[in-house]
CSV table of C-alpha atoms in Angstrom, one decimal:
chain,number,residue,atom,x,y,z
M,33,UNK,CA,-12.3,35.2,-4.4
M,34,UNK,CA,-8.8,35.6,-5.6
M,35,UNK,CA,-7.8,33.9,-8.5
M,36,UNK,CA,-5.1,31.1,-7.1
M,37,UNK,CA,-2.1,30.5,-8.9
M,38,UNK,CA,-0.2,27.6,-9.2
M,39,UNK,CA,2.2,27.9,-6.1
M,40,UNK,CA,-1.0,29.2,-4.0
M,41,UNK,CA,-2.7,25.6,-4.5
M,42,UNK,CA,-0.1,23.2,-4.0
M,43,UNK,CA,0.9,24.9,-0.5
M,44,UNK,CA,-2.7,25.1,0.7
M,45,UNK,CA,-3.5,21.3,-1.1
M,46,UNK,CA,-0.5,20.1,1.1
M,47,UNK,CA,-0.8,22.5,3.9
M,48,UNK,CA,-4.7,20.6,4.6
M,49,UNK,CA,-3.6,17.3,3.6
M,50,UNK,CA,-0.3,17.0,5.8
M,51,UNK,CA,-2.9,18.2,8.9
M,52,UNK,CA,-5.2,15.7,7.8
M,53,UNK,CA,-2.5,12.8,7.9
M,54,UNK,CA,-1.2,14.1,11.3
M,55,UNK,CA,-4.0,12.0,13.0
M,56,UNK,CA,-4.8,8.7,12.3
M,57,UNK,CA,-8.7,9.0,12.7
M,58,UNK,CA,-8.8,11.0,9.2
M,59,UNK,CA,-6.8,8.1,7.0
M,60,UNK,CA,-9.0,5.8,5.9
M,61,UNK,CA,-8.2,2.6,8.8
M,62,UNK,CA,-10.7,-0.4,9.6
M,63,UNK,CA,-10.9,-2.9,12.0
M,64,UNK,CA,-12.8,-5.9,13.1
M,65,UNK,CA,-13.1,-8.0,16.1
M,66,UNK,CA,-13.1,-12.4,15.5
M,67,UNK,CA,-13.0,-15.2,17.8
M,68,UNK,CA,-9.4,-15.6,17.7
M,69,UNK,CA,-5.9,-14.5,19.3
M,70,UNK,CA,-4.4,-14.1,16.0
M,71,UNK,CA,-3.9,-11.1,14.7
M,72,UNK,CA,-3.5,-10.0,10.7
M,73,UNK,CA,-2.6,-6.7,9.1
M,74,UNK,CA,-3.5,-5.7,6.1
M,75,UNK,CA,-1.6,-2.5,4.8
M,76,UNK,CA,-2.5,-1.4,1.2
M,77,UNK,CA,0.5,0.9,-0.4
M,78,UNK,CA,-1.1,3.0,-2.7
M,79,UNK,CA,0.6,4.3,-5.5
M,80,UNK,CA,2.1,0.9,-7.4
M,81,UNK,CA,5.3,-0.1,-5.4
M,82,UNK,CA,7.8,-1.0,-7.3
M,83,UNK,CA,8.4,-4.9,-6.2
M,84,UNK,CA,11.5,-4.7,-8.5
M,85,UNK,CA,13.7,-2.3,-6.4
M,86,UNK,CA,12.2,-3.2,-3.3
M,87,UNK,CA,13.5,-6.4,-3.7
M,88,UNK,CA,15.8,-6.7,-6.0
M,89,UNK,CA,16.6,-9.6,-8.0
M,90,UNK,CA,20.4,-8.9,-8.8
M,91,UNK,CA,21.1,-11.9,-9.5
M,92,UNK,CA,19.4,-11.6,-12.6
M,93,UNK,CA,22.2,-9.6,-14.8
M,94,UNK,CA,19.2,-8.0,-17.4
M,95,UNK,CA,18.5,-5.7,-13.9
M,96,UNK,CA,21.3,-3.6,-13.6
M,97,UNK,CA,21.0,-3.5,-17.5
M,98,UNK,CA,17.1,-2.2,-17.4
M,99,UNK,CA,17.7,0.3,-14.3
M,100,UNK,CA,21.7,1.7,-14.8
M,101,UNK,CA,20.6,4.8,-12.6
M,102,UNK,CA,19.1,2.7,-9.7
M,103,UNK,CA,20.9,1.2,-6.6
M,104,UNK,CA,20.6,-2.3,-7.4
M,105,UNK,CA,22.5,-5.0,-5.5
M,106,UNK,CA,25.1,-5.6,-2.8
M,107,UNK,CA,27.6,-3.6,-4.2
M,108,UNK,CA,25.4,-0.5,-4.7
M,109,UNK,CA,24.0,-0.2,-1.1
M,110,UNK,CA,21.5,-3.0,-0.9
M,111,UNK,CA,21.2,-5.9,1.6
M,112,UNK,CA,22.0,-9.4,0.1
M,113,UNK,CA,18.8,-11.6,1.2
M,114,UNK,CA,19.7,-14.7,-0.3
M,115,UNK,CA,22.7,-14.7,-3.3
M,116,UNK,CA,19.8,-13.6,-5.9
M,117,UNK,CA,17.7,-10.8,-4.1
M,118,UNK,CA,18.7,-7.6,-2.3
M,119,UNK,CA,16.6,-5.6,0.0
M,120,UNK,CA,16.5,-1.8,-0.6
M,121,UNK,CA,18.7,0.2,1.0
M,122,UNK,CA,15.0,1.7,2.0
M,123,UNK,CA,14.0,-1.4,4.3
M,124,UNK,CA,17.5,-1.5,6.2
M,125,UNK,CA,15.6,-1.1,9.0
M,126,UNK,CA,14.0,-4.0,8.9
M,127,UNK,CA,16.8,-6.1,8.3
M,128,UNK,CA,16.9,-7.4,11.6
M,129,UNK,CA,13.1,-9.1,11.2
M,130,UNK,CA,14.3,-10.9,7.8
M,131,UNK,CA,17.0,-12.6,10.3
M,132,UNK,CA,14.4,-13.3,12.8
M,133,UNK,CA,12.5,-15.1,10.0
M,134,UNK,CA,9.4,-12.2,11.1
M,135,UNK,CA,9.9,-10.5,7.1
M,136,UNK,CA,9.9,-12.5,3.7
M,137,UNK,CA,8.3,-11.5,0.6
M,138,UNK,CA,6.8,-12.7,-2.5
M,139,UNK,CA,8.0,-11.7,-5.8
M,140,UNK,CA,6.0,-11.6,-9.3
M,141,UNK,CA,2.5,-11.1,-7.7
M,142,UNK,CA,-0.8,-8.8,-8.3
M,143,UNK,CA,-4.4,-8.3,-8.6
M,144,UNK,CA,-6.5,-9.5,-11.4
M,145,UNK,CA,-5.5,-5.7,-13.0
M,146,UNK,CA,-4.7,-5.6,-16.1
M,147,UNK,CA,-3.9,-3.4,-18.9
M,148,UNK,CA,-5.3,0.3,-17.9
M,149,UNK,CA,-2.9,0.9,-15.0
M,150,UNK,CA,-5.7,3.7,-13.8
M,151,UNK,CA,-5.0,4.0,-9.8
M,152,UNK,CA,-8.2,4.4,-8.2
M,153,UNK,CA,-9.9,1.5,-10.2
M,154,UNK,CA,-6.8,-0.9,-9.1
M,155,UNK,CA,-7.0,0.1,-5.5
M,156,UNK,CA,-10.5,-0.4,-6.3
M,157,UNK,CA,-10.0,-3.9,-6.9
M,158,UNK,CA,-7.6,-4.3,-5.1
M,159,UNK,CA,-9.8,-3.5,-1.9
M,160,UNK,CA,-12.8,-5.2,-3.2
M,161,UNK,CA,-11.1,-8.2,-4.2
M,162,UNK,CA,-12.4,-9.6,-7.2
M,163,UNK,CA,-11.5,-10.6,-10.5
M,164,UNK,CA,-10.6,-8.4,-13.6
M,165,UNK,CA,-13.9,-6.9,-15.8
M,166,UNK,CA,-15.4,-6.7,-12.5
M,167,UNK,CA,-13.7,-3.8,-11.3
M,168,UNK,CA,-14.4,-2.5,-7.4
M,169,UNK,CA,-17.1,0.4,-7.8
M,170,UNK,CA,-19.2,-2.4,-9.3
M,171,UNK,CA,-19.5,-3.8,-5.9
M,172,UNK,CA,-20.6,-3.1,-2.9
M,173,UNK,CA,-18.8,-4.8,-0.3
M,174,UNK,CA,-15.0,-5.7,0.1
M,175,UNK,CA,-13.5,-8.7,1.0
M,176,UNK,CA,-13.0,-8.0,4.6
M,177,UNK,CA,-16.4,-7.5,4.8
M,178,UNK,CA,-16.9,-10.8,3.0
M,179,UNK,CA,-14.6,-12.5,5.2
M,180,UNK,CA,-16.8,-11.4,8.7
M,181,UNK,CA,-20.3,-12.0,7.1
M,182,UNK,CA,-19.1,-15.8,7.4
M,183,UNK,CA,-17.5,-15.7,10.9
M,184,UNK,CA,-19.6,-16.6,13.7
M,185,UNK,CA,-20.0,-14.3,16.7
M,186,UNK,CA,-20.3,-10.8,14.8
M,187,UNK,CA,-22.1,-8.1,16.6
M,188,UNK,CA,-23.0,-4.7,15.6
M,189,UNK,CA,-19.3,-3.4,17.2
M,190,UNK,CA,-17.6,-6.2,15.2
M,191,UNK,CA,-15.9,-3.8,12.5
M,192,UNK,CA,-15.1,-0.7,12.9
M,193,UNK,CA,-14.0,1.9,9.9
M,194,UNK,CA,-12.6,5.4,10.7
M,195,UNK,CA,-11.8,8.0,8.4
M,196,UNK,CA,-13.2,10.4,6.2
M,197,UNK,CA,-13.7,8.1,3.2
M,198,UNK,CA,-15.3,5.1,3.9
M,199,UNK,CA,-12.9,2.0,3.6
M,200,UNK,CA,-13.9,0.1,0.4
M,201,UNK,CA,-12.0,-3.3,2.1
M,202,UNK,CA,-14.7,-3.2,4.7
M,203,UNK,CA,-17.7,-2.1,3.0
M,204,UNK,CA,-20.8,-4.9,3.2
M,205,UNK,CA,-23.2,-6.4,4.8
M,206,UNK,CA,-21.8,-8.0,7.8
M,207,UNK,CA,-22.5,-5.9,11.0
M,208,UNK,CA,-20.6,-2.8,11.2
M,209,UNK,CA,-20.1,0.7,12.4
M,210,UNK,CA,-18.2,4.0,11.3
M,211,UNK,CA,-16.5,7.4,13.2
M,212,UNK,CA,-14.9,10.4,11.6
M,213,UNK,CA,-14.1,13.6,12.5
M,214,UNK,CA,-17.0,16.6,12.1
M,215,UNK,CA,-14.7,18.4,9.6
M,216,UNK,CA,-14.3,17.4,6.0
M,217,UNK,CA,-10.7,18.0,4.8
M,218,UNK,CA,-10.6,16.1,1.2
M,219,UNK,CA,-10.9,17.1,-2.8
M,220,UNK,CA,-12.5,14.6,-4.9
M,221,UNK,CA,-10.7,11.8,-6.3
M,222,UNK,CA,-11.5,13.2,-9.9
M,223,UNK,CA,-10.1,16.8,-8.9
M,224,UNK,CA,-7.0,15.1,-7.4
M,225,UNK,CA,-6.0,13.2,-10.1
M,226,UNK,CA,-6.6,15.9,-12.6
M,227,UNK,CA,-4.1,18.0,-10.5
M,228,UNK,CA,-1.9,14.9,-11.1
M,229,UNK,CA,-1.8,14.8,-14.6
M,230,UNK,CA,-1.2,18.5,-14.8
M,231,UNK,CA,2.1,18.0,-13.0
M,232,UNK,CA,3.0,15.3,-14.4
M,233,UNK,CA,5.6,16.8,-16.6
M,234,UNK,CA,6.0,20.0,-15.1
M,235,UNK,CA,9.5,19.9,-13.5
M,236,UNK,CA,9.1,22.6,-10.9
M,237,UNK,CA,5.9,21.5,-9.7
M,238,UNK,CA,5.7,18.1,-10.3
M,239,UNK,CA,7.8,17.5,-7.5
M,240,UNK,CA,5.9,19.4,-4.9
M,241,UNK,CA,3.2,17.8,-5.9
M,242,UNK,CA,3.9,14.6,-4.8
M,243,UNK,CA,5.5,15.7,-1.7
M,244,UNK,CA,1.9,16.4,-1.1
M,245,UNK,CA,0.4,13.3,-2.0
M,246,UNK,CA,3.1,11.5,-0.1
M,247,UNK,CA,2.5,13.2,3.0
M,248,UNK,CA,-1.3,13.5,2.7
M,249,UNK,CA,-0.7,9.6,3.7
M,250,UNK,CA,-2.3,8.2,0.6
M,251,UNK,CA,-1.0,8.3,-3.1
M,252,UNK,CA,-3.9,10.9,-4.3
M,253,UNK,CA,-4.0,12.8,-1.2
M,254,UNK,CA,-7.7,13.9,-0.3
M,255,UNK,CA,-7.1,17.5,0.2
M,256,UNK,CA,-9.4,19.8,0.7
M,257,UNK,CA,-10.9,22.5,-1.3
M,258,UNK,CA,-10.3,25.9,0.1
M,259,UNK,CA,-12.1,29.4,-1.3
M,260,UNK,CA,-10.8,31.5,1.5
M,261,UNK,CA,-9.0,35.0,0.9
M,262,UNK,CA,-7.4,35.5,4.5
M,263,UNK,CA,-3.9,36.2,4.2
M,264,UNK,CA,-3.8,34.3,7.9
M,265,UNK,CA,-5.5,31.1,6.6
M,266,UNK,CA,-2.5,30.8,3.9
M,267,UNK,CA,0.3,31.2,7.3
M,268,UNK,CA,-2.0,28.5,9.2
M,269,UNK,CA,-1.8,26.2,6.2
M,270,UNK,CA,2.4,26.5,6.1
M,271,UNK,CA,2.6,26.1,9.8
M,272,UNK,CA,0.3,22.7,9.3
M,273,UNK,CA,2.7,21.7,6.4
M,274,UNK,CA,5.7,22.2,8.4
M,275,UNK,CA,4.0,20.3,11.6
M,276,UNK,CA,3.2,17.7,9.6
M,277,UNK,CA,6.3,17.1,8.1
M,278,UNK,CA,8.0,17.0,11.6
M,279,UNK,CA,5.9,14.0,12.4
M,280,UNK,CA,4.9,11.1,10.3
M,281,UNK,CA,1.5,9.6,9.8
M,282,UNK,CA,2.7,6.3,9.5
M,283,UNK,CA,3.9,5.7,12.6
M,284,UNK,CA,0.5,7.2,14.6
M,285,UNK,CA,-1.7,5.1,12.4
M,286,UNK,CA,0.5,1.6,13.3
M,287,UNK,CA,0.5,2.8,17.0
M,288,UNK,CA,-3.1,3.3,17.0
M,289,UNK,CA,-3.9,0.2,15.3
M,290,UNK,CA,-1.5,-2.2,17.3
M,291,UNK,CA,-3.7,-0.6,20.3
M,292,UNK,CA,-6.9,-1.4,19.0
M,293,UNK,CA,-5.1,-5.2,18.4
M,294,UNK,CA,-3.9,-5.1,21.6
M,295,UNK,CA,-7.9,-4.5,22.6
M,296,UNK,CA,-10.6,-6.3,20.7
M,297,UNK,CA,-9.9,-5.8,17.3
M,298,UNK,CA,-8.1,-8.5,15.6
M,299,UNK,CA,-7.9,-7.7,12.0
M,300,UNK,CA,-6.9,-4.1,10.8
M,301,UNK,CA,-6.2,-2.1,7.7
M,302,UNK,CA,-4.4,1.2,6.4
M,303,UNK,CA,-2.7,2.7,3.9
M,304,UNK,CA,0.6,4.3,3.2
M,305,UNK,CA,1.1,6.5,0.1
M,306,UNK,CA,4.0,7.8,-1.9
M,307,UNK,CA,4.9,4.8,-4.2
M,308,UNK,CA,4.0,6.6,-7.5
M,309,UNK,CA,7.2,6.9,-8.9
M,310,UNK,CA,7.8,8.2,-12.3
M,311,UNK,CA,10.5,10.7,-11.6
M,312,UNK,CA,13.5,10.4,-8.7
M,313,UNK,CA,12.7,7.1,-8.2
M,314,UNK,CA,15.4,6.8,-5.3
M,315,UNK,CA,14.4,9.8,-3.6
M,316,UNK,CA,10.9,8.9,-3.5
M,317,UNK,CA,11.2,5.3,-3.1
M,318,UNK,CA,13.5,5.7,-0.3
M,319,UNK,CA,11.0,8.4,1.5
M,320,UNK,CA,8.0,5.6,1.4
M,321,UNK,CA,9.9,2.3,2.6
M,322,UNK,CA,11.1,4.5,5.8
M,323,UNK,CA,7.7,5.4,6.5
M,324,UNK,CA,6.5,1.7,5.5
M,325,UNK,CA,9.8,0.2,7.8
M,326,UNK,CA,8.8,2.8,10.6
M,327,UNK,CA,4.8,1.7,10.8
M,328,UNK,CA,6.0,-1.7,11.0
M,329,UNK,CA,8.4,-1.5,13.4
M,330,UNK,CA,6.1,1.1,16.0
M,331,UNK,CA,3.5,-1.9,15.1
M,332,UNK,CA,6.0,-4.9,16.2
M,333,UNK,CA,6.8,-2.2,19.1
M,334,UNK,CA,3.2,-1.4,20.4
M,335,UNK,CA,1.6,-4.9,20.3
M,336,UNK,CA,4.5,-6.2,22.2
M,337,UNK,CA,4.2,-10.0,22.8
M,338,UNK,CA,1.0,-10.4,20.5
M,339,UNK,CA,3.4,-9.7,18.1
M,340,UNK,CA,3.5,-13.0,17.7
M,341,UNK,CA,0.5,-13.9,16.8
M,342,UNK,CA,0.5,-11.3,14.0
M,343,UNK,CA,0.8,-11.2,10.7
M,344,UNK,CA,1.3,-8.0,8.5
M,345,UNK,CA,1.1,-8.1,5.0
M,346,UNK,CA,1.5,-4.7,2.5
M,347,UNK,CA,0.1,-5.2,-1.1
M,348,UNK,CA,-0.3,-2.8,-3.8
M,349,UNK,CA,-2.2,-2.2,-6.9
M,350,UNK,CA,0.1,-2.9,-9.4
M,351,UNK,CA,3.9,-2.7,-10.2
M,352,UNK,CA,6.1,-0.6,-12.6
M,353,UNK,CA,7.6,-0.8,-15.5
M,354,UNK,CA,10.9,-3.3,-15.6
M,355,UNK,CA,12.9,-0.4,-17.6
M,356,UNK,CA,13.4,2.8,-16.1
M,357,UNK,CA,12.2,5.9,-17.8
M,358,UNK,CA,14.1,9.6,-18.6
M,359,UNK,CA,13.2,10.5,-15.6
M,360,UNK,CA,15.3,8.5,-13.3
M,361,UNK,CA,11.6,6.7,-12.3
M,362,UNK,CA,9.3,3.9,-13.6
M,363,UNK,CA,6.0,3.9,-14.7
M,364,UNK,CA,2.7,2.1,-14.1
M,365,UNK,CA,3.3,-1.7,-14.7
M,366,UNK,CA,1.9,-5.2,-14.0
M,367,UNK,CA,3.6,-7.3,-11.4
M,368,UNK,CA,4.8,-6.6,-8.0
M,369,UNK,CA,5.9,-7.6,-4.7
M,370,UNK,CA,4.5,-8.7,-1.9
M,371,UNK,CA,5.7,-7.9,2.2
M,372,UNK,CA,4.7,-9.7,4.9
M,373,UNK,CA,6.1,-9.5,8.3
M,374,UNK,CA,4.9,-10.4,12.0
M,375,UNK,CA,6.1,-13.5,14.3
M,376,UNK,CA,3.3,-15.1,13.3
M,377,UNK,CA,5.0,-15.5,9.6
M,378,UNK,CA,7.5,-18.4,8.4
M,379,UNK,CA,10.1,-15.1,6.8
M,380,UNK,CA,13.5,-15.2,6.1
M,381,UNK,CA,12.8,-15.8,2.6
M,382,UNK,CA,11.1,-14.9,-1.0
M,383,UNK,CA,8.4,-17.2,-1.8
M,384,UNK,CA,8.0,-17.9,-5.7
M,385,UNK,CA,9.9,-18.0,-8.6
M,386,UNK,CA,11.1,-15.6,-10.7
M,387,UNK,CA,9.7,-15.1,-14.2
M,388,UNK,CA,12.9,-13.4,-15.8
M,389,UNK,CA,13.9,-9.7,-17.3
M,390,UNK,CA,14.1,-11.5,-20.7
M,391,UNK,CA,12.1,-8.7,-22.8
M,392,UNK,CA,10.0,-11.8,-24.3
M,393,UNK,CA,9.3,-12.5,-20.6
M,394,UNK,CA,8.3,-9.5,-19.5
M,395,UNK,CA,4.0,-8.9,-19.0
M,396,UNK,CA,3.4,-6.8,-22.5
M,397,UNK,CA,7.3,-6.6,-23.2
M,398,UNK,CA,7.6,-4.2,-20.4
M,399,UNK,CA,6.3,-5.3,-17.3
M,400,UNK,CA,7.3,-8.2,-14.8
M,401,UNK,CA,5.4,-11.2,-15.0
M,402,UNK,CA,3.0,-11.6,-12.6
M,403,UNK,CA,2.7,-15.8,-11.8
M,404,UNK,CA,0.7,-15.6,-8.8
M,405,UNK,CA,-2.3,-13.9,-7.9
M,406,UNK,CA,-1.7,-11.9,-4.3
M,407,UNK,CA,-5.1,-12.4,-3.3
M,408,UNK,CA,-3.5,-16.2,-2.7
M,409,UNK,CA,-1.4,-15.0,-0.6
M,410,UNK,CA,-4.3,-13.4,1.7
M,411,UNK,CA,-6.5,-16.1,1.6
M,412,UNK,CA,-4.0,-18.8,2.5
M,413,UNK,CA,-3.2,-16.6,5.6
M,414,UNK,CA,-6.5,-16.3,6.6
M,415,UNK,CA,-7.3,-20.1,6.0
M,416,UNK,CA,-4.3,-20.5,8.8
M,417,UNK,CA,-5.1,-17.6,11.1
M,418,UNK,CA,-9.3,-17.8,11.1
M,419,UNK,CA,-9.8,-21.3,10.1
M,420,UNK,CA,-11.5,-19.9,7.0
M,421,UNK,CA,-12.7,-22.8,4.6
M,422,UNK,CA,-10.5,-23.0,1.2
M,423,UNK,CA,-14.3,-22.9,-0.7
M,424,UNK,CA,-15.2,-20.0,1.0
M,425,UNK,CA,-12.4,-18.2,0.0
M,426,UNK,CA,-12.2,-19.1,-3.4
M,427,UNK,CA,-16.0,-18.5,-3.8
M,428,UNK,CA,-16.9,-15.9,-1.6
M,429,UNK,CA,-14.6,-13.8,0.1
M,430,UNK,CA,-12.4,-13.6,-3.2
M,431,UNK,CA,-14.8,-15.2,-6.1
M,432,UNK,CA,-13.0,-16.6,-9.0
M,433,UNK,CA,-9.9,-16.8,-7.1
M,434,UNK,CA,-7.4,-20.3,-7.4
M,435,UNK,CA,-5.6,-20.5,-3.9
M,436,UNK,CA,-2.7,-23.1,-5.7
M,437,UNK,CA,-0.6,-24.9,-3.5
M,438,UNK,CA,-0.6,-23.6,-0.2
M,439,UNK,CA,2.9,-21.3,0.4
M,440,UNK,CA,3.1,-22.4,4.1
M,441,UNK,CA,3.0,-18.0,4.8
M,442,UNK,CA,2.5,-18.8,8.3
M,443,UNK,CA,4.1,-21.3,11.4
């Protein structure tokens, strides 16, 4: 085999991943049926999204002061919300939802997470959602799959998980059943992220890099190992690439779950990748909230009138740093932001308060404050949607959790 040099792996790493996100059946997606017309949609952006520029506090003047380089407020290109926040130029799309009152968000929010900002182990928890010290490849179910083993009627054919990896949100002991395609097209997480730290800092390839990851359709894009000499396997691999590209992985996976809601299914969950910022945050940034605004849209689009019995909501692991770096990006924080969006929600508004830039405010000196657990968020919607029991979802679907005071999410 020849030895592969730099260039040679990132084009044949992206080549297979940007095929692999060109159909939704090889993206990690679940969904499960319930006795119920409502609809909810759970979409986890891997990477850390920054909640800070995605909706922008400009109100407070310690912003533009933190992030001179970014496009923050009205009179830089974003959208006034409400005389304090600004929506990313990013989410114009979706503009017209916020005036429907179908898109609000909630500001100052995460998991548990705290401290080691490692990826995987915050999706991890994230996706198993549980508390901190009890981190997600300690447990073997998720809290989907928590959610369903106390909801009468489930059958075999009540959850369904497709994809290569099997969906940690879904995994348990409630009845369910998996599909993916014969072909394995994924590196390990450990290989992955050790190409990631590699390059990090390396300005020509650091780049390319996470065009890879971003279109790959998750932030550590599961490529696939390839030993293969044939000079016609490295031309298949750019053709893929440049397929891919032309399409946009987002939008099949939202059409094929709003058909699956339009059917039987009536929760669902993906992911979107690319929100790892640490360098060109306005080009990446930008690249992921079109995708994100374009998956929600063809969603709103495909499940036509059950639309409004649906509620969307896109969480992350964790959120960046409040100070931009040399770079012209962020890096891996605390708090966040939460989306929500559907008819189904009460939008047209941020829900929370605002914990301040105030360097003695910030998580660590350097992080937004998180003040409310997102996992709140979830469980309040589900309370309204399934009927769910507040003890059951402060003991078993998300243990530990406190739901507060309930932020009337939904109609």
């Amino acid at each position: 085999m020849s030895t592969l040099n730099r260039r040679d792996l990132i084009l044949r790493s992206a080549a297979l991943g940007c095929s692999a996100a060109a159909s939704p059946l090889v993206t990690p997606m679940a969904f499960a049926s319930a006795p119920t017309e409502n609809r909810l949609v759970i979409l986890i952006l891997r990477g850390a999204m920054d909640g800070l520029d995605v909706i922008q506090p400009y109100g407070d003047p310690l912003l533009s002061a933190l992030r001179p380089d970014f496009e923050t407020g009205p009179t830089r290109g974003a959208r006034d919300l409400d005389g304090f926040y600004a929506l990313h130029p990013g989410l114009a799309d979706l503009f017209p939802l916020w005036q429907a009152g179908e898109l609000g968000f909630a500001q100052a929010v995460s998991t548990p997470y705290r401290n080691k900002r490692s990826h995987f182990d915050g999706q991890d928890l994230l996706e198993a959602g549980t508390e901190d010290g009890t981190e997600g490849r300690a447990h073997n179910d998720g809290w989907l799959n928590r959610l369903l083993q106390n909801m009468p009627g489930t059958t075999r054919e009540t959850a369904l998980a497709i994809g290569q990896e099997e969906a940690l949100i879904l995994r348990g002991s409630a009845p369910s059943i998996a599909w993916s395609p014969a072909s394995r097209l994924a590196l390990s997480r450990a290989t992955s992220d050790l190409l990631g730290h590699v390059y990090h800092d390396d300005p020509l390839f650091q780049a390319a890099f996470e065009d890879a990851q971003f279109y790959s359709g998750l932030l550590y894009g599961e490529f696939a190992d390839s030993d293969t000499d044939d000079p016609g396997m490295a031309n298949m691999m750019e053709e893929a690439l440049a397929n891919s590209q032309r399409g946009n992985a987002a939008i099949s996976m939202a059409e094929f779950a709003g058909e699956r809601l339009n059917a039987d299914a009536r929760i669902a969950s993906f992911s979107i990748g690319g929100w790892d910022t640490h360098r060109a945050q306005d080009r990446g940034l930008n690249r992921a909230l079109g995708n994100l605004s374009a998956a929600i849209l063809e969603l709103r689009n495909t499940l036509g009138s059950n639309w409004q019995r649906t509620t969307v909501m896109a969480m992350t692991e964790f959120g960046r740093t409040a100070r931009q770096n040399g770079s012209g990006g962020t890096d891996h924080g605390t708090g966040s932001a939460l989306i929500m969006a559907g008819g189904a929600i009460r939008g047209g508004r941020v829900i929370g308060d605002f914990p301040g830039l105030d360097e003695a405010d910030l998580f660590d000196r350097r992080d937004l404050m998180p003040l409310r657990d997102v996992r709140a968020y979830a469980a309040w919607a589900m309370a309204g949607l399934f009927g769910t029991e507040r003890t059951l979802l402060e003991q078993h679907v998300f243990p530990g959790l406190d739901m507060g005071d309930d932020p009337q999410v939904l109609l």
